[in-house]
Coordinates of C-alpha atoms in Angstrom, one line a residue:
M1 CA -59.6 -77.8 31.5
T2 CA -59.8 -81.2 29.9
R3 CA -56.4 -82.8 29.5
T4 CA -56.0 -84.2 26.0
E5 CA -53.2 -85.9 24.1
T6 CA -51.5 -84.1 21.3
G7 CA -49.6 -85.4 18.3
C8 CA -46.3 -84.3 19.7
G9 CA -46.3 -86.9 22.3
C10 CA -47.2 -84.7 25.3
T11 CA -50.5 -83.4 26.7
S12 CA -51.9 -80.2 25.4
D13 CA -51.4 -78.4 28.7
T14 CA -47.8 -79.5 29.0
C15 CA -47.2 -78.4 25.4
E16 CA -48.7 -75.0 26.2
S17 CA -46.6 -74.7 29.4
G18 CA -43.5 -75.7 27.4
G19 CA -44.2 -72.9 24.9
N20 CA -44.7 -70.4 27.7
Y21 CA -41.3 -71.4 29.3
E22 CA -39.6 -70.8 25.9
I23 CA -41.1 -67.3 25.7
I24 CA -40.0 -66.5 29.2
K25 CA -36.5 -67.7 28.6
L26 CA -36.3 -65.7 25.4
I27 CA -37.5 -62.5 27.0
A28 CA -35.2 -62.9 30.1
G29 CA -32.2 -63.9 28.0
G30 CA -32.9 -61.1 25.4
A31 CA -33.3 -58.5 28.2
M32 CA -29.9 -59.5 29.8
F33 CA -28.3 -59.4 26.3
A34 CA -29.6 -55.9 25.7
A35 CA -28.5 -54.8 29.2
G36 CA -25.0 -56.1 28.4
I37 CA -24.8 -54.1 25.2
I38 CA -26.0 -50.9 26.9
L39 CA -23.5 -51.4 29.8
N40 CA -20.8 -51.9 27.2
I41 CA -21.8 -48.7 25.3
I42 CA -21.9 -46.5 28.3
G43 CA -18.5 -47.8 29.5
V44 CA -19.4 -49.6 32.7
N45 CA -16.7 -51.8 34.3
Y46 CA -15.6 -54.5 31.9
L47 CA -16.2 -57.3 34.5
I48 CA -19.8 -56.2 35.1
S49 CA -20.8 -56.3 31.4
L50 CA -19.0 -59.6 31.1
A51 CA -21.0 -61.0 34.0
V52 CA -24.2 -59.8 32.4
Y53 CA -23.3 -61.5 29.1
I54 CA -22.4 -64.8 30.9
V55 CA -25.8 -64.8 32.7
S56 CA -27.6 -64.1 29.4
Y57 CA -25.6 -66.8 27.7
L58 CA -26.4 -69.4 30.4
I59 CA -30.1 -68.5 30.3
L60 CA -30.3 -68.9 26.5
G61 CA -27.6 -71.6 25.9
G62 CA -27.5 -73.6 29.1
G63 CA -30.0 -76.2 27.9
I64 CA -28.1 -76.6 24.6
I65 CA -24.8 -77.2 26.4
L66 CA -26.4 -79.7 28.7
R67 CA -27.9 -81.6 25.8
A68 CA -24.5 -81.6 24.0
L69 CA -22.8 -83.1 27.1
K70 CA -25.6 -85.7 27.5
N71 CA -25.3 -86.7 23.9
I72 CA -21.5 -87.0 24.1
T73 CA -21.9 -89.4 27.0
R74 CA -24.2 -91.5 24.8
G75 CA -21.7 -91.5 21.9
Q76 CA -23.6 -88.9 19.9
V77 CA -20.9 -86.3 19.6
F78 CA -21.4 -84.5 16.3
D79 CA -24.9 -82.9 16.4
E80 CA -26.2 -79.3 16.3
N81 CA -25.9 -78.9 20.1
F82 CA -22.2 -79.7 19.9
L83 CA -21.7 -77.3 17.0
M84 CA -23.5 -74.5 18.8
S85 CA -21.7 -75.1 22.1
V86 CA -18.2 -75.2 20.5
A87 CA -18.8 -72.2 18.3
T88 CA -20.1 -70.0 21.1
I89 CA -17.6 -71.1 23.8
G90 CA -14.9 -70.4 21.3
A91 CA -16.4 -66.9 20.6
F92 CA -16.1 -66.2 24.4
A93 CA -12.6 -67.4 24.3
I94 CA -11.5 -64.9 21.7
G95 CA -13.5 -62.0 23.4
E96 CA -16.5 -61.9 21.1
Y97 CA -19.0 -61.9 23.9
P98 CA -22.0 -60.2 22.2
E99 CA -21.6 -62.4 19.2
A100 CA -21.5 -65.6 21.3
V101 CA -24.8 -64.6 23.1
A102 CA -26.4 -63.4 19.9
V103 CA -25.8 -66.9 18.4
M104 CA -27.7 -68.5 21.2
L105 CA -30.4 -65.8 21.2
F106 CA -31.2 -66.1 17.5
Y107 CA -30.8 -69.9 17.5
N108 CA -33.4 -70.0 20.3
V109 CA -35.7 -67.7 18.4
G110 CA -35.4 -69.9 15.3
E111 CA -36.0 -73.1 17.4
Y112 CA -39.1 -71.5 19.0
F113 CA -40.7 -70.7 15.7
Q114 CA -39.8 -74.2 14.4
E115 CA -41.4 -75.8 17.4
L116 CA -44.4 -73.6 16.9
A117 CA -44.8 -74.7 13.3
V118 CA -44.4 -78.3 14.3
R119 CA -46.9 -78.0 17.2
R120 CA -49.5 -76.3 14.9
S121 CA -49.0 -79.0 12.2
K122 CA -49.4 -81.8 14.7
K123 CA -52.4 -80.1 16.4
S124 CA -54.2 -79.8 13.1
I125 CA -53.9 -83.5 12.7
T126 CA -54.9 -84.2 16.3
D127 CA -58.0 -82.0 15.8
L128 CA -58.7 -83.8 12.6
M129 CA -58.5 -87.1 14.3
D130 CA -60.4 -86.0 17.4
I131 CA -62.8 -88.8 17.1
R132 CA -62.0 -90.8 20.2
P133 CA -65.3 -91.2 22.1
D134 CA -65.4 -90.2 25.7
Y135 CA -68.2 -92.5 26.9
A136 CA -70.8 -95.0 25.8
N137 CA -74.5 -95.2 26.9
L138 CA -74.8 -98.8 27.9
L139 CA -78.4 -100.2 27.9
K140 CA -78.7 -102.6 30.8
N141 CA -81.8 -103.9 32.5
G142 CA -83.9 -101.2 30.8
E143 CA -81.6 -98.4 32.2
I144 CA -79.0 -96.3 30.4
I145 CA -75.6 -96.3 32.2
R146 CA -72.8 -94.0 31.0
V147 CA -69.6 -96.1 30.9
S148 CA -66.1 -96.1 29.3
P149 CA -66.1 -97.5 25.8
Q150 CA -63.3 -99.8 26.8
T151 CA -65.6 -101.7 29.2
V152 CA -68.3 -102.5 26.6
N153 CA -68.3 -106.1 25.3
I154 CA -69.4 -107.6 22.0
G155 CA -73.1 -108.2 22.1
D156 CA -73.8 -105.4 24.5
V157 CA -76.5 -102.9 23.4
I158 CA -75.7 -99.1 23.5
T159 CA -77.8 -96.0 22.8
V160 CA -76.5 -93.1 20.7
K161 CA -78.4 -89.8 21.0
P162 CA -78.4 -87.0 18.4
G163 CA -75.1 -85.1 18.4
E164 CA -73.1 -87.9 20.1
K165 CA -70.2 -89.8 18.7
I166 CA -70.8 -93.5 18.0
P167 CA -68.4 -95.1 20.5
L168 CA -68.1 -98.6 19.1
D169 CA -68.7 -100.4 15.8
G170 CA -72.0 -102.2 15.7
I171 CA -75.3 -103.0 13.9
V172 CA -78.3 -100.8 14.3
A173 CA -81.0 -102.7 16.3
E174 CA -83.6 -99.9 16.5
G175 CA -84.1 -96.4 15.1
K176 CA -82.9 -94.5 12.1
S177 CA -80.7 -91.4 11.6
M178 CA -78.3 -89.6 9.4
I179 CA -74.6 -90.3 10.2
D180 CA -71.7 -87.9 9.8
T181 CA -68.7 -90.0 8.8
S182 CA -66.5 -87.1 7.6
A183 CA -63.9 -87.7 10.3
L184 CA -63.4 -91.3 9.1
T185 CA -63.9 -91.0 5.3
G186 CA -63.4 -87.3 4.5
E187 CA -66.9 -87.5 2.9
S188 CA -69.0 -84.5 3.9
V189 CA -72.4 -86.0 2.8
P190 CA -74.1 -87.7 5.7
R191 CA -75.1 -91.4 5.4
R192 CA -78.4 -92.9 6.3
A193 CA -78.4 -95.5 9.0
R194 CA -81.4 -97.9 9.5
V195 CA -82.1 -101.2 11.2
S196 CA -79.5 -103.9 10.3
D197 CA -77.1 -101.3 8.9
A198 CA -73.5 -101.3 10.2
V199 CA -72.2 -98.1 11.9
L200 CA -68.6 -97.2 12.6
S201 CA -67.2 -95.8 15.7
G202 CA -66.0 -92.2 15.4
S203 CA -69.0 -91.2 13.3
I204 CA -71.5 -88.6 14.7
N205 CA -75.2 -89.4 15.0
I206 CA -77.0 -86.3 13.6
N207 CA -80.7 -86.4 14.2
G208 CA -82.2 -89.7 15.5
V209 CA -81.8 -92.0 18.5
L210 CA -80.1 -95.2 17.6
T211 CA -79.9 -98.5 19.5
V212 CA -76.8 -100.3 18.5
E213 CA -75.6 -103.9 19.1
V214 CA -71.8 -103.8 19.6
T215 CA -69.9 -106.0 17.2
K216 CA -66.3 -105.1 18.1
T217 CA -64.5 -104.2 21.4
F218 CA -63.0 -100.7 21.6
G219 CA -59.5 -102.0 20.9
E220 CA -60.7 -103.5 17.7
S221 CA -63.0 -100.7 16.6
T222 CA -62.6 -98.5 13.6
V223 CA -61.9 -95.4 15.7
S224 CA -59.2 -97.1 17.8
K225 CA -57.4 -98.4 14.7
I226 CA -57.5 -95.1 12.9
I227 CA -56.0 -93.2 15.9
D228 CA -53.3 -95.9 16.2
L229 CA -52.5 -95.6 12.4
V230 CA -52.1 -91.9 12.5
E231 CA -50.2 -91.8 15.8
N232 CA -47.7 -94.4 14.5
A233 CA -47.5 -93.3 10.9
S234 CA -44.4 -91.2 11.4
G235 CA -42.5 -94.2 12.8
K236 CA -41.7 -95.6 9.3
K237 CA -39.2 -93.3 7.7
A238 CA -39.3 -92.6 4.0
P239 CA -36.0 -93.2 2.0
T240 CA -35.5 -89.4 1.9
E241 CA -35.7 -89.2 5.7
S242 CA -33.3 -92.1 6.1
F243 CA -30.9 -90.4 3.6
I244 CA -31.0 -87.2 5.7
T245 CA -30.2 -89.1 8.9
K246 CA -27.2 -90.8 7.2
F247 CA -26.2 -87.6 5.5
A248 CA -26.1 -85.8 8.9
R249 CA -24.0 -88.6 10.4
Y250 CA -21.2 -88.0 7.9
Y251 CA -21.8 -84.3 7.2
T252 CA -21.3 -83.1 10.8
P253 CA -17.9 -84.6 11.6
A254 CA -16.8 -83.5 8.1
V255 CA -17.6 -79.8 8.8
V256 CA -16.1 -80.0 12.3
G257 CA -12.9 -81.3 10.7
L258 CA -13.0 -78.5 8.0
A259 CA -13.6 -75.9 10.7
A260 CA -10.5 -77.2 12.6
L261 CA -8.4 -77.0 9.4
I262 CA -9.6 -73.5 8.7
A263 CA -8.6 -72.4 12.2
V264 CA -5.2 -74.2 12.3
I265 CA -3.7 -74.5 8.8
P266 CA -3.3 -70.8 7.8
P267 CA -1.7 -69.7 11.1
L268 CA 0.6 -72.7 11.1
F269 CA 1.8 -72.7 7.5
F270 CA 0.9 -69.3 6.0
S271 CA 1.6 -66.8 8.8
G272 CA -2.2 -66.2 9.5
I273 CA -3.4 -64.5 12.6
W274 CA -4.6 -67.1 15.1
V275 CA -7.5 -65.0 16.5
D276 CA -8.8 -64.2 13.0
W277 CA -8.7 -67.8 11.7
I278 CA -10.1 -69.3 14.8
H279 CA -13.0 -66.8 14.5
R280 CA -13.5 -68.0 10.9
G281 CA -13.5 -71.6 12.0
L282 CA -16.1 -70.9 14.6
I283 CA -18.3 -69.0 12.1
F284 CA -17.9 -72.0 9.8
L285 CA -19.3 -74.3 12.6
V286 CA -22.3 -72.1 13.3
I287 CA -23.2 -72.0 9.6
S288 CA -22.8 -75.7 9.1
C289 CA -25.7 -76.8 11.5
P290 CA -28.0 -78.9 9.4
C291 CA -31.1 -77.8 11.3
A292 CA -33.2 -76.9 8.2
L293 CA -32.8 -80.5 6.8
V294 CA -33.2 -82.3 10.1
V295 CA -36.4 -80.5 11.1
S296 CA -38.2 -79.8 7.8
I297 CA -37.9 -83.1 6.0
P298 CA -39.7 -85.2 8.7
L299 CA -42.2 -82.4 9.1
S300 CA -42.9 -82.5 5.3
F301 CA -43.7 -86.2 5.4
F302 CA -45.8 -85.7 8.6
G303 CA -47.7 -82.9 6.8
G304 CA -48.3 -85.2 3.8
I305 CA -49.6 -88.0 6.1
G306 CA -51.9 -85.5 7.9
G307 CA -53.1 -83.9 4.7
A308 CA -54.0 -87.3 3.3
S309 CA -55.8 -88.3 6.4
R310 CA -57.9 -85.2 6.2
R311 CA -59.0 -86.4 2.7
G312 CA -59.9 -89.9 4.0
V313 CA -56.6 -91.6 3.1
L314 CA -54.7 -93.2 6.0
I315 CA -51.0 -93.8 5.2
K316 CA -49.1 -95.9 7.7
G317 CA -45.7 -94.4 7.1
G318 CA -43.6 -91.8 5.2
N319 CA -42.0 -94.7 3.2
Y320 CA -45.4 -95.6 1.7
L321 CA -46.1 -91.9 1.0
E322 CA -42.9 -91.6 -0.9
A323 CA -43.4 -94.9 -2.7
L324 CA -46.6 -93.5 -4.3
N325 CA -44.4 -91.3 -6.4
N326 CA -43.0 -94.4 -8.3
L327 CA -46.1 -96.4 -9.1
D328 CA -45.6 -98.5 -12.2
I329 CA -48.3 -101.2 -11.9
V330 CA -51.6 -100.9 -10.0
V331 CA -53.5 -104.2 -9.4
F332 CA -57.2 -104.1 -8.4
D333 CA -59.5 -106.6 -6.9
K334 CA -63.0 -106.4 -8.5
T335 CA -65.9 -106.9 -6.1
G336 CA -66.0 -104.3 -3.4
T337 CA -63.1 -102.4 -4.9
L338 CA -64.0 -101.4 -8.4
T339 CA -67.6 -102.5 -8.0
K340 CA -69.9 -101.8 -5.2
G341 CA -70.2 -105.4 -4.0
V342 CA -73.9 -104.8 -3.8
F343 CA -75.6 -107.4 -6.0
K344 CA -79.0 -107.0 -7.5
V345 CA -81.3 -109.4 -9.3
T346 CA -81.5 -108.0 -12.8
N347 CA -83.1 -110.8 -14.8
I348 CA -85.2 -114.0 -14.1
Q349 CA -85.5 -116.6 -16.9
P350 CA -88.2 -119.2 -15.8
S351 CA -88.4 -122.6 -17.4
G352 CA -90.5 -125.8 -17.1
G353 CA -93.8 -124.0 -16.5
Y354 CA -92.6 -122.0 -13.5
T355 CA -93.2 -118.2 -13.2
E356 CA -90.6 -115.6 -12.3
S357 CA -92.0 -115.1 -8.8
E358 CA -92.0 -118.9 -8.2
V359 CA -88.3 -119.2 -9.4
L360 CA -87.4 -116.3 -7.1
E361 CA -89.2 -117.9 -4.1
L362 CA -87.4 -121.2 -4.7
A363 CA -84.1 -119.4 -4.8
A364 CA -84.9 -117.5 -1.6
K365 CA -85.6 -120.8 0.2
A366 CA -82.3 -122.3 -1.0
E367 CA -80.4 -119.1 0.1
A368 CA -82.3 -118.6 3.4
F369 CA -79.4 -119.6 5.6
S370 CA -76.6 -117.9 3.7
N371 CA -75.0 -114.5 4.3
H372 CA -73.2 -114.4 0.9
P373 CA -73.9 -111.1 -1.0
I374 CA -75.6 -113.1 -3.8
A375 CA -77.9 -114.8 -1.3
L376 CA -78.8 -111.5 0.3
S377 CA -79.6 -110.0 -3.1
I378 CA -82.0 -112.8 -3.9
N379 CA -83.7 -112.5 -0.5
D380 CA -84.0 -108.7 -0.9
A381 CA -85.6 -109.2 -4.4
F382 CA -88.0 -111.8 -3.0
G383 CA -89.0 -109.4 -0.2
G384 CA -91.1 -111.9 1.7
E385 CA -90.5 -114.0 4.8
T386 CA -89.2 -117.6 4.3
D387 CA -90.4 -120.2 6.8
K388 CA -87.0 -121.7 7.8
S389 CA -88.7 -124.3 9.9
Q390 CA -89.9 -126.0 6.7
L391 CA -86.3 -126.2 5.4
T392 CA -84.2 -129.3 6.2
D393 CA -81.1 -131.2 5.0
Y394 CA -79.3 -127.9 4.2
N395 CA -76.1 -128.8 2.3
E396 CA -73.6 -126.3 0.9
I397 CA -71.6 -127.9 -2.0
A398 CA -68.2 -126.1 -2.2
G399 CA -67.7 -124.4 -5.5
H400 CA -71.1 -125.4 -6.9
G401 CA -74.1 -124.2 -4.8
I402 CA -76.7 -125.3 -2.3
S403 CA -79.1 -128.2 -1.8
V404 CA -82.0 -128.0 0.6
R405 CA -85.2 -129.9 1.2
S406 CA -88.5 -127.9 1.6
G407 CA -91.5 -129.3 3.4
G408 CA -89.8 -132.6 3.9
Q409 CA -90.4 -133.6 0.3
T410 CA -89.2 -131.1 -2.4
T411 CA -85.5 -130.9 -3.0
I412 CA -84.3 -127.5 -4.3
L413 CA -80.9 -127.0 -5.9
A414 CA -79.5 -123.5 -6.4
G415 CA -76.0 -122.8 -7.8
N416 CA -73.9 -122.4 -10.9
Y417 CA -74.0 -124.4 -14.1
K418 CA -71.6 -127.0 -12.7
L419 CA -74.2 -127.9 -10.1
M420 CA -76.7 -128.7 -12.8
Q421 CA -74.1 -130.9 -14.6
M422 CA -73.3 -132.6 -11.3
Y423 CA -76.9 -133.7 -10.9
N424 CA -77.3 -134.4 -14.7
I425 CA -80.1 -131.8 -15.0
P426 CA -80.5 -130.8 -18.6
C427 CA -80.5 -127.0 -19.2
E428 CA -78.7 -124.5 -21.4
E429 CA -75.9 -122.3 -20.0
S430 CA -76.8 -118.7 -20.1
Q431 CA -74.4 -116.5 -22.2
S432 CA -75.4 -113.2 -20.6
I433 CA -72.9 -111.3 -18.6
G434 CA -73.5 -111.4 -14.9
T435 CA -73.5 -113.9 -12.1
K436 CA -76.1 -116.7 -12.8
V437 CA -77.9 -118.8 -10.2
Y438 CA -79.5 -121.9 -11.7
I439 CA -82.6 -123.4 -9.9
A440 CA -83.8 -127.0 -10.1
V441 CA -86.7 -128.7 -8.2
D442 CA -86.6 -132.5 -7.8
D443 CA -84.1 -132.8 -10.7
V444 CA -86.2 -130.6 -13.0
F445 CA -84.7 -127.3 -14.2
A446 CA -86.9 -124.4 -13.0
G447 CA -85.1 -121.3 -14.3
C448 CA -82.1 -119.0 -14.0
I449 CA -81.6 -115.9 -12.0
E450 CA -79.1 -113.3 -13.2
I451 CA -77.4 -111.0 -10.6
S452 CA -75.2 -108.1 -11.5
D453 CA -72.7 -106.0 -9.5
E454 CA -72.7 -102.2 -10.2
I455 CA -69.4 -100.4 -11.0
K456 CA -68.5 -97.7 -8.4
H457 CA -69.0 -94.1 -9.5
G458 CA -65.3 -93.2 -9.1
S459 CA -63.8 -96.3 -10.8
H460 CA -63.8 -94.9 -14.4
G461 CA -62.1 -91.7 -13.4
A462 CA -59.6 -93.5 -11.2
I463 CA -58.3 -95.8 -13.9
A464 CA -58.1 -92.9 -16.4
A465 CA -56.3 -90.6 -13.9
L466 CA -53.8 -93.3 -13.0
K467 CA -52.8 -93.7 -16.6
A468 CA -52.6 -89.9 -17.0
K469 CA -50.2 -89.8 -14.1
G470 CA -47.8 -92.3 -15.6
V471 CA -48.9 -95.6 -14.3
R472 CA -47.8 -98.0 -17.0
K473 CA -50.2 -100.9 -16.4
T474 CA -53.5 -101.5 -14.6
V475 CA -54.5 -105.1 -13.8
M476 CA -57.6 -106.8 -12.3
L477 CA -57.3 -110.0 -10.3
T478 CA -60.6 -111.5 -9.2
G479 CA -62.1 -114.8 -8.1
D480 CA -65.2 -114.0 -10.2
N481 CA -66.2 -115.5 -13.5
R482 CA -63.7 -114.6 -16.2
Q483 CA -66.4 -113.5 -18.6
I484 CA -67.8 -111.0 -16.0
A485 CA -64.3 -109.8 -15.1
E486 CA -63.5 -109.1 -18.8
A487 CA -66.7 -107.2 -19.3
V488 CA -65.9 -105.0 -16.2
A489 CA -62.3 -104.5 -17.3
A490 CA -63.3 -103.6 -20.8
E491 CA -65.7 -100.9 -19.5
L492 CA -63.1 -99.4 -17.2
K493 CA -60.3 -99.8 -19.9
I494 CA -58.1 -101.9 -17.6
D495 CA -55.1 -103.3 -19.4
D496 CA -55.0 -106.9 -18.2
V497 CA -57.6 -109.1 -16.4
Y498 CA -57.4 -112.5 -14.7
G499 CA -60.5 -114.2 -13.4
N500 CA -61.5 -117.4 -11.5
L501 CA -58.5 -116.9 -9.1
L502 CA -58.3 -118.4 -5.6
P503 CA -56.4 -116.3 -2.9
H504 CA -53.1 -118.2 -3.4
E505 CA -53.4 -117.8 -7.2
K506 CA -53.8 -114.1 -6.7
V507 CA -50.5 -114.1 -4.8
G508 CA -48.8 -116.1 -7.5
M509 CA -50.1 -113.7 -10.2
A510 CA -49.0 -110.7 -8.2
E511 CA -45.5 -112.2 -7.9
K512 CA -45.3 -112.7 -11.7
L513 CA -46.4 -109.0 -12.2
N514 CA -43.7 -108.0 -9.7
E515 CA -41.0 -109.5 -12.0
D516 CA -42.3 -107.3 -14.8
K517 CA -42.5 -104.0 -12.9
Q518 CA -40.2 -101.0 -13.5
G519 CA -41.2 -99.2 -10.4
K520 CA -43.5 -100.0 -7.5
L521 CA -46.4 -102.4 -7.6
A522 CA -49.6 -101.5 -5.6
F523 CA -52.5 -103.8 -4.9
V524 CA -56.0 -102.5 -4.1
G525 CA -58.5 -104.8 -2.4
D526 CA -61.1 -105.1 0.3
G527 CA -61.8 -108.7 1.3
I528 CA -60.2 -111.1 3.7
N529 CA -59.0 -113.1 0.7
D530 CA -57.1 -110.1 -0.4
A531 CA -54.9 -109.9 2.7
P532 CA -52.1 -112.2 1.4
V533 CA -51.7 -110.1 -1.8
L534 CA -51.9 -106.8 0.1
A535 CA -49.1 -108.0 2.3
C536 CA -46.8 -109.1 -0.6
A537 CA -47.3 -106.0 -2.8
D538 CA -44.9 -103.0 -2.5
I539 CA -47.8 -100.9 -1.5
G540 CA -51.0 -102.7 -0.2
I541 CA -54.1 -100.5 -0.3
A542 CA -57.3 -101.5 1.4
M543 CA -60.8 -100.2 1.3
G544 CA -61.4 -99.0 4.9
G545 CA -65.1 -98.3 5.1
L546 CA -66.4 -101.7 4.1
G547 CA -63.2 -103.7 3.9
S548 CA -62.4 -106.6 6.1
D549 CA -60.3 -106.2 9.2
A550 CA -57.7 -108.6 7.8
A551 CA -57.3 -106.5 4.6
I552 CA -57.0 -103.3 6.6
E553 CA -54.4 -104.8 9.0
A554 CA -52.3 -106.1 6.0
A555 CA -52.5 -102.9 4.0
D556 CA -50.0 -100.0 4.0
I557 CA -52.6 -97.4 2.9
V558 CA -56.3 -97.4 3.8
L559 CA -58.9 -95.6 1.6
M560 CA -61.7 -94.7 4.1
T561 CA -64.0 -93.5 1.4
D562 CA -64.1 -96.9 -0.3
D563 CA -63.6 -94.9 -3.5
P564 CA -60.8 -95.9 -5.9
S565 CA -60.3 -92.3 -6.9
A566 CA -59.0 -91.6 -3.4
L567 CA -55.8 -93.3 -4.6
V568 CA -55.3 -90.6 -7.2
T569 CA -55.7 -88.0 -4.3
A570 CA -53.0 -89.8 -2.4
I571 CA -50.7 -89.8 -5.4
D572 CA -51.2 -86.0 -5.8
I573 CA -50.4 -85.4 -2.1
A574 CA -47.3 -87.7 -2.3
R575 CA -46.0 -85.8 -5.4
F576 CA -46.6 -82.4 -3.7
T577 CA -44.8 -83.6 -0.6
K578 CA -41.9 -84.7 -2.7
R579 CA -41.7 -81.3 -4.4
I580 CA -41.6 -79.6 -1.0
V581 CA -38.9 -82.0 0.2
R582 CA -36.8 -81.3 -2.9
Q583 CA -37.2 -77.6 -2.5
N584 CA -36.1 -77.7 1.1
I585 CA -33.0 -79.8 0.4
I586 CA -32.0 -77.4 -2.4
L587 CA -32.7 -74.4 -0.3
A588 CA -30.9 -75.6 2.8
L589 CA -27.8 -76.9 1.0
G590 CA -27.7 -73.9 -1.3
I591 CA -27.7 -71.3 1.5
K592 CA -25.3 -73.4 3.5
A593 CA -22.8 -73.7 0.6
V594 CA -22.8 -70.0 -0.1
V595 CA -22.5 -68.8 3.5
L596 CA -19.9 -71.5 4.4
L597 CA -17.7 -70.2 1.5
L598 CA -18.2 -66.6 2.7
G599 CA -17.4 -67.7 6.3
A600 CA -14.2 -69.5 5.2
L601 CA -13.1 -66.4 3.2
G602 CA -13.7 -64.1 6.2
I603 CA -16.5 -62.2 4.5
A604 CA -19.4 -63.5 6.7
T605 CA -19.4 -62.6 10.4
M606 CA -21.0 -64.6 13.2
W607 CA -24.2 -62.5 12.7
E608 CA -24.6 -63.6 9.1
A609 CA -23.8 -67.2 10.2
V610 CA -26.7 -67.1 12.7
F611 CA -29.2 -65.6 10.3
A612 CA -28.2 -68.1 7.6
D613 CA -28.8 -71.0 9.9
V614 CA -32.0 -69.8 11.6
G615 CA -33.3 -68.2 8.4
A616 CA -32.8 -71.3 6.3
S617 CA -34.5 -73.4 8.9
L618 CA -37.5 -71.1 9.2
I619 CA -38.0 -70.9 5.5
A620 CA -37.8 -74.7 5.1
V621 CA -40.3 -75.3 8.0
L622 CA -42.8 -72.7 6.7
N623 CA -42.5 -74.3 3.2
A624 CA -43.2 -77.7 4.7
T625 CA -46.4 -76.5 6.4
R626 CA -47.8 -75.7 2.9
I627 CA -48.5 -79.4 2.5
L628 CA -51.1 -79.3 5.3
R629 CA -52.7 -76.1 4.0
N630 CA -52.9 -77.3 0.4
S631 CA -54.0 -80.9 0.8

């Protein structure tokens, strides 16, 4: 059997063996407990039935007592193990042997079902994230060698056959296929991969053979980062989880003190019967165990994180999941976040006797060495091959454009309107909305090319849904032209827009917005220039499919679908998680309060105490698992 890691920090086979041990312990302890009751009923010697009870008690409660002793040596006195140990040993001391063993038996039954629920919740997440590749087909000297993905280097070439997982991030060098990215993005529709397309590790190659040039080592690959994010997400506690931890720290010694007072005060000052009041004090201790809160609250947040990851939203901690409930301002980058970041030539305005095709060819020559999206869109529109050997004196003029010499004689300028002004080239500035590239040849204006970026399909619905869910203000911060930014913001009905911003100016604007916020501020971006703002926002949200590594590293939440509407999904999951957490807190504390009062008044017996504690825990845990099922 393959030995795999599970989300609970152990291997799947050790988890299974641990569960089997618990069942054996429950059966053995329960059988001895039943034997003790039968021996007691038929009147066998008192010492024999006592011995059977003690053996049953040690089988069921030995581990709890040992944990209590270990925790005491570490200074952790007042925990559930201590409460159970004191209560049951006290029950033995006053001759309530069956009740003492019953407490341990039903406590163990409850713990077993709690652990079962936790294991199933974690396993569902582990299965969901079962995208770690087992091997890579390395192409070396014309041969295919199966190797560990960790041993493959950047620049190596691998082959991915139909049905195999893509082991490392890379660029398709040969072949075409459909790619299943559902494990990464939650998107069920396969994507087409062709030569020059980027492919992500963890995706599944469906129907074609792909030759892929590796662009990232395994440790830096998408699959490795996603696994790391999910495995470490539970490390950052939400405020509610931190509250429960602090609550238990004060609650436990308080109830131990109250139990002592219940056991001592009435006999000392009001002629109470010692055995009766000590029994009530012990019952009070059993009821007071905060198991339901301690187990179900973290499980609720873990379920929320798991449910979100199944929908293509990676949340790096419970604190960020809870923070989504209090969003007041959501700030968006434009290109690649609200728009596709895929530029297309939409209009060519020739001048000076040049034709549209000539203007486009001149622009393609100027942009031949650039990887900027605008340059790529011009070369895609041109469609032909540019003879780069004829291009010399390439010069990129920061903030303006490009100058290049073609054929050793002709100087081509391509850039914004400021570039034309810099070289004193007369032309009219285009007033149309879109990114403009002005072309000049030997200081004569040749024409203008207009390039537009398409708004993402989910952007309209995302902005509308955020406002419907109570987000007070939506803002766009972009380095793009203000006129273009305002046009996009108007179409999406975004409240405020700021254009022509450099990265440090985005940070400054985000800090100003922070001063105006009434709740949490979230920033959504995708580029490397967005990383500083993502880091300074209350909640940094990055586009994970096409976003830069720096943005993903700096973000607190990653939208693997690259769809802004996934943020709305994350908010829905966060609010459902919060409802479950509130229900569990009210349920646990409500049941505890009622039964504690009944125990103090002598109405509730040890049996009711056990059922109150175990029952409340089980109901709370089952309620918490609804998050995984419903998200």
